[in-house]
C-alpha atoms as an extended CHARMM CRD file, in Angstrom:
* protein
*
       139  EXT
         1         1  UNK       CA            -12.3300000000        0.4810000000       17.4000000000  PROA      1               0.0000000000
         2         2  UNK       CA            -12.1710000000        0.5480000000       13.8870000000  PROA      2               0.0000000000
         3         3  UNK       CA            -12.9090000000       -2.2860000000       11.9040000000  PROA      3               0.0000000000
         4         4  UNK       CA            -11.3600000000       -3.1290000000        8.7450000000  PROA      4               0.0000000000
         5         5  UNK       CA            -14.0640000000       -4.7980000000        7.3300000000  PROA      5               0.0000000000
         6         6  UNK       CA            -16.0690000000       -1.4500000000        6.7870000000  PROA      6               0.0000000000
         7         7  UNK       CA            -12.9950000000        0.4510000000        5.1920000000  PROA      7               0.0000000000
         8         8  UNK       CA            -12.2640000000        0.9410000000        0.9460000000  PROA      8               0.0000000000
         9         9  UNK       CA            -10.8950000000       -2.6430000000       -0.2010000000  PROA      9               0.0000000000
        10        10  UNK       CA            -10.0350000000       -1.3060000000       -3.5870000000  PROA      10              0.0000000000
        11        11  UNK       CA             -9.9320000000       -4.1330000000       -6.8090000000  PROA      11              0.0000000000
        12        12  UNK       CA             -6.6540000000       -2.3440000000       -7.9430000000  PROA      12              0.0000000000
        13        13  UNK       CA             -3.9340000000       -1.0450000000       -5.9880000000  PROA      13              0.0000000000
        14        14  UNK       CA             -2.9990000000        2.9450000000       -6.3750000000  PROA      14              0.0000000000
        15        15  UNK       CA             -0.3560000000        3.6700000000       -9.3270000000  PROA      15              0.0000000000
        16        16  UNK       CA              2.1670000000        5.8110000000       -8.0400000000  PROA      16              0.0000000000
        17        17  UNK       CA              0.4760000000        9.0330000000       -6.8700000000  PROA      17              0.0000000000
        18        18  UNK       CA              1.0260000000       10.7270000000       -3.3370000000  PROA      18              0.0000000000
        19        19  UNK       CA              0.0340000000        8.2590000000       -1.1120000000  PROA      19              0.0000000000
        20        20  UNK       CA              2.0170000000        6.3010000000        1.6480000000  PROA      20              0.0000000000
        21        21  UNK       CA              2.1230000000        2.5740000000        2.3230000000  PROA      21              0.0000000000
        22        22  UNK       CA              2.9350000000       -0.1210000000        5.1030000000  PROA      22              0.0000000000
        23        23  UNK       CA              2.5440000000       -3.6550000000        5.9520000000  PROA      23              0.0000000000
        24        24  UNK       CA              1.1220000000       -5.0200000000        8.7640000000  PROA      24              0.0000000000
        25        25  UNK       CA              1.2550000000       -8.4280000000       10.3950000000  PROA      25              0.0000000000
        26        26  UNK       CA             -1.9480000000       -8.4510000000       12.0790000000  PROA      26              0.0000000000
        27        27  UNK       CA             -5.6630000000       -6.7600000000       11.6650000000  PROA      27              0.0000000000
        28        28  UNK       CA             -5.2510000000       -5.5380000000       15.0790000000  PROA      28              0.0000000000
        29        29  UNK       CA             -1.9570000000       -3.7380000000       14.1720000000  PROA      29              0.0000000000
        30        30  UNK       CA             -3.2510000000       -2.3680000000       10.9640000000  PROA      30              0.0000000000
        31        31  UNK       CA             -6.7220000000       -0.9760000000       12.8880000000  PROA      31              0.0000000000
        32        32  UNK       CA             -4.2750000000        0.4880000000       16.1550000000  PROA      32              0.0000000000
        33        33  UNK       CA             -2.5180000000        2.9860000000       13.3150000000  PROA      33              0.0000000000
        34        34  UNK       CA             -5.8300000000        3.6620000000       11.4000000000  PROA      34              0.0000000000
        35        35  UNK       CA             -7.5970000000        4.7000000000       14.7600000000  PROA      35              0.0000000000
        36        36  UNK       CA             -5.1210000000        6.9210000000       15.5830000000  PROA      36              0.0000000000
        37        37  UNK       CA             -4.8960000000        8.5500000000       11.9010000000  PROA      37              0.0000000000
        38        38  UNK       CA             -8.9410000000        8.9010000000       12.4220000000  PROA      38              0.0000000000
        39        39  UNK       CA             -8.3020000000       10.5330000000       15.9000000000  PROA      39              0.0000000000
        40        40  UNK       CA             -5.7460000000       12.5220000000       13.7770000000  PROA      40              0.0000000000
        41        41  UNK       CA             -8.9870000000       14.1010000000       11.2730000000  PROA      41              0.0000000000
        42        42  UNK       CA             -8.1920000000       10.9930000000        8.4780000000  PROA      42              0.0000000000
        43        43  UNK       CA            -11.4230000000        9.9050000000        6.6920000000  PROA      43              0.0000000000
        44        44  UNK       CA            -12.6070000000        5.9810000000        6.4870000000  PROA      44              0.0000000000
        45        45  UNK       CA            -12.2890000000        6.3800000000        2.6810000000  PROA      45              0.0000000000
        46        46  UNK       CA             -9.0580000000        7.3470000000        2.8310000000  PROA      46              0.0000000000
        47        47  UNK       CA             -7.4110000000        3.6390000000        3.6850000000  PROA      47              0.0000000000
        48        48  UNK       CA             -7.0100000000        1.5860000000        1.2720000000  PROA      48              0.0000000000
        49        49  UNK       CA             -6.8570000000       -2.1600000000        2.6110000000  PROA      49              0.0000000000
        50        50  UNK       CA             -5.3290000000       -4.7830000000        0.6970000000  PROA      50              0.0000000000
        51        51  UNK       CA             -5.3280000000       -8.7830000000        2.5850000000  PROA      51              0.0000000000
        52        52  UNK       CA             -6.2580000000      -12.0030000000        1.6440000000  PROA      52              0.0000000000
        53        53  UNK       CA             -6.8150000000      -13.3780000000       -1.8830000000  PROA      53              0.0000000000
        54        54  UNK       CA             -8.7230000000       -9.9300000000       -2.8570000000  PROA      54              0.0000000000
        55        55  UNK       CA             -5.8370000000       -8.1570000000       -1.8360000000  PROA      55              0.0000000000
        56        56  UNK       CA             -3.4930000000      -10.5180000000       -4.4100000000  PROA      56              0.0000000000
        57        57  UNK       CA             -5.5450000000       -9.7310000000       -6.7970000000  PROA      57              0.0000000000
        58        58  UNK       CA             -5.5190000000       -6.0130000000       -6.5010000000  PROA      58              0.0000000000
        59        59  UNK       CA             -1.6920000000       -6.6300000000       -6.5970000000  PROA      59              0.0000000000
        60        60  UNK       CA             -2.0620000000       -8.4490000000       -9.8630000000  PROA      60              0.0000000000
        61        61  UNK       CA              1.8060000000       -8.8730000000      -10.0290000000  PROA      61              0.0000000000
        62        62  UNK       CA              1.7520000000      -10.2850000000      -13.4990000000  PROA      62              0.0000000000
        63        63  UNK       CA             -1.3180000000       -7.9080000000      -14.6890000000  PROA      63              0.0000000000
        64        64  UNK       CA             -3.5770000000      -10.4490000000      -15.8620000000  PROA      64              0.0000000000
        65        65  UNK       CA             -6.6540000000       -8.0640000000      -14.8940000000  PROA      65              0.0000000000
        66        66  UNK       CA             -4.9490000000       -5.1640000000      -16.1830000000  PROA      66              0.0000000000
        67        67  UNK       CA             -5.7210000000       -4.0740000000      -19.5300000000  PROA      67              0.0000000000
        68        68  UNK       CA             -3.3480000000       -4.7100000000      -22.4050000000  PROA      68              0.0000000000
        69        69  UNK       CA             -1.2340000000       -1.6270000000      -22.1770000000  PROA      69              0.0000000000
        70        70  UNK       CA             -1.1350000000       -1.6930000000      -18.1910000000  PROA      70              0.0000000000
        71        71  UNK       CA             -0.1260000000       -5.6930000000      -18.8100000000  PROA      71              0.0000000000
        72        72  UNK       CA              2.9200000000       -4.4860000000      -20.7560000000  PROA      72              0.0000000000
        73        73  UNK       CA              3.6320000000       -1.8520000000      -18.1150000000  PROA      73              0.0000000000
        74        74  UNK       CA              3.7460000000       -4.7530000000      -15.8480000000  PROA      74              0.0000000000
        75        75  UNK       CA              6.4670000000       -6.0540000000      -17.8360000000  PROA      75              0.0000000000
        76        76  UNK       CA              8.4270000000       -2.9040000000      -18.1680000000  PROA      76              0.0000000000
        77        77  UNK       CA              8.4870000000       -2.3360000000      -14.2960000000  PROA      77              0.0000000000
        78        78  UNK       CA              9.4460000000       -6.2090000000      -14.0270000000  PROA      78              0.0000000000
        79        79  UNK       CA             12.2510000000       -5.7150000000      -16.4450000000  PROA      79              0.0000000000
        80        80  UNK       CA             13.7750000000       -2.1960000000      -15.1220000000  PROA      80              0.0000000000
        81        81  UNK       CA             13.8850000000       -3.8000000000      -11.6200000000  PROA      81              0.0000000000
        82        82  UNK       CA             12.4920000000       -0.1790000000      -10.3820000000  PROA      82              0.0000000000
        83        83  UNK       CA             11.4420000000        0.2290000000       -6.6460000000  PROA      83              0.0000000000
        84        84  UNK       CA              7.7010000000        0.0280000000       -7.9600000000  PROA      84              0.0000000000
        85        85  UNK       CA              8.5360000000       -3.7480000000       -8.7990000000  PROA      85              0.0000000000
        86        86  UNK       CA             10.0110000000       -4.3810000000       -5.8030000000  PROA      86              0.0000000000
        87        87  UNK       CA              7.4750000000       -3.1740000000       -3.9240000000  PROA      87              0.0000000000
        88        88  UNK       CA              4.9700000000       -4.9810000000       -5.6080000000  PROA      88              0.0000000000
        89        89  UNK       CA              6.5810000000       -8.3850000000       -5.4460000000  PROA      89              0.0000000000
        90        90  UNK       CA              7.0770000000       -7.7460000000       -1.5200000000  PROA      90              0.0000000000
        91        91  UNK       CA              3.1570000000       -7.0970000000       -1.6710000000  PROA      91              0.0000000000
        92        92  UNK       CA              2.6520000000       -9.8040000000       -3.8140000000  PROA      92              0.0000000000
        93        93  UNK       CA              4.5450000000      -12.0330000000       -1.4170000000  PROA      93              0.0000000000
        94        94  UNK       CA              3.2260000000      -10.7520000000        2.3860000000  PROA      94              0.0000000000
        95        95  UNK       CA             -0.0910000000      -10.8820000000        1.3500000000  PROA      95              0.0000000000
        96        96  UNK       CA             -0.2510000000      -13.8340000000        0.5060000000  PROA      96              0.0000000000
        97        97  UNK       CA              1.6730000000      -14.8220000000        3.3870000000  PROA      97              0.0000000000
        98        98  UNK       CA             -1.4130000000      -13.5450000000        5.5500000000  PROA      98              0.0000000000
        99        99  UNK       CA             -0.1230000000       -9.5250000000        6.1060000000  PROA      99              0.0000000000
       100       100  UNK       CA             -1.7130000000       -7.1700000000        5.3620000000  PROA      100             0.0000000000
       101       101  UNK       CA             -0.8220000000       -3.7490000000        3.1220000000  PROA      101             0.0000000000
       102       102  UNK       CA             -2.5170000000       -0.7240000000        4.2570000000  PROA      102             0.0000000000
       103       103  UNK       CA             -2.0630000000        2.9560000000        1.8810000000  PROA      103             0.0000000000
       104       104  UNK       CA             -3.1000000000        6.2500000000        2.3930000000  PROA      104             0.0000000000
       105       105  UNK       CA             -2.9190000000        9.3570000000        0.3710000000  PROA      105             0.0000000000
       106       106  UNK       CA             -0.4610000000       11.5720000000        1.5240000000  PROA      106             0.0000000000
       107       107  UNK       CA             -0.8050000000       14.6030000000       -0.2900000000  PROA      107             0.0000000000
       108       108  UNK       CA              1.4590000000       17.0490000000        1.9870000000  PROA      108             0.0000000000
       109       109  UNK       CA              4.4170000000       16.5200000000        4.2080000000  PROA      109             0.0000000000
       110       110  UNK       CA              2.0270000000       16.8750000000        7.2460000000  PROA      110             0.0000000000
       111       111  UNK       CA              0.2150000000       14.5430000000        6.4900000000  PROA      111             0.0000000000
       112       112  UNK       CA              3.0760000000       11.9790000000        5.4600000000  PROA      112             0.0000000000
       113       113  UNK       CA              4.7170000000       12.4270000000        8.7930000000  PROA      113             0.0000000000
       114       114  UNK       CA              1.4130000000       12.0850000000       10.8150000000  PROA      114             0.0000000000
       115       115  UNK       CA              0.9350000000        8.4440000000        8.6620000000  PROA      115             0.0000000000
       116       116  UNK       CA              4.4690000000        7.2710000000        9.0880000000  PROA      116             0.0000000000
       117       117  UNK       CA              4.2840000000        8.2280000000       13.0670000000  PROA      117             0.0000000000
       118       118  UNK       CA              1.1510000000        6.1410000000       13.4520000000  PROA      118             0.0000000000
       119       119  UNK       CA              2.5050000000        3.5400000000       11.2150000000  PROA      119             0.0000000000
       120       120  UNK       CA              5.4300000000        2.8560000000       13.2280000000  PROA      120             0.0000000000
       121       121  UNK       CA              3.6700000000        2.9170000000       16.5810000000  PROA      121             0.0000000000
       122       122  UNK       CA              1.8400000000        0.2110000000       15.5390000000  PROA      122             0.0000000000
       123       123  UNK       CA              4.9470000000       -2.0670000000       14.3450000000  PROA      123             0.0000000000
       124       124  UNK       CA              4.5830000000       -1.6150000000       10.7140000000  PROA      124             0.0000000000
       125       125  UNK       CA              7.0810000000       -2.5340000000        8.4430000000  PROA      125             0.0000000000
       126       126  UNK       CA              8.4960000000       -1.5290000000        5.1280000000  PROA      126             0.0000000000
       127       127  UNK       CA              6.7920000000        1.8490000000        5.0760000000  PROA      127             0.0000000000
       128       128  UNK       CA              7.1330000000        3.8580000000        1.9440000000  PROA      128             0.0000000000
       129       129  UNK       CA              6.0290000000        7.1520000000        0.2640000000  PROA      129             0.0000000000
       130       130  UNK       CA              5.1140000000        6.8330000000       -3.0720000000  PROA      130             0.0000000000
       131       131  UNK       CA              5.1160000000        9.7950000000       -5.7890000000  PROA      131             0.0000000000
       132       132  UNK       CA              4.7980000000        9.6170000000       -9.5650000000  PROA      132             0.0000000000
       133       133  UNK       CA              8.2610000000        9.8120000000       -9.9630000000  PROA      133             0.0000000000
       134       134  UNK       CA             10.0150000000        8.1970000000       -7.1390000000  PROA      134             0.0000000000
       135       135  UNK       CA              9.4400000000        5.8950000000       -4.0630000000  PROA      135             0.0000000000
       136       136  UNK       CA             11.0620000000        6.6210000000       -0.5690000000  PROA      136             0.0000000000
       137       137  UNK       CA             11.9780000000        3.5760000000        1.3320000000  PROA      137             0.0000000000
       138       138  UNK       CA             11.4830000000        4.8520000000        5.0510000000  PROA      138             0.0000000000
       139       139  UNK       CA             13.7110000000        3.6280000000        7.6090000000  PROA      139             0.0000000000
């Protein structure tokens, strides 16, 4: 069984690129999804786990831990009420309420579908696929 503590817990959320994310209510659910993905060939270093205070710091909704340009980008994203801002707001809320966020790079449609399937089987919610140009909310 995989242990979340052994997986990457980055200092910052990845900026929109090709990755799929989801929230989990428990570590057990997140570990279940990750175990399935590892059985499909995903590596430990491909998972980004955000939880607790360090997860809230990584979301950095106000940009307090970003450089000046990134902080202004956060303000612009907030004013535009974009899908990215809604995600950041939700991530901040969910992490403060004890839930987990898992992000996985998905550079092909096949990888994206594998991640979505594993997330759904493990009772993930608010699954999203990010590209540099848009955020797709998965049902």
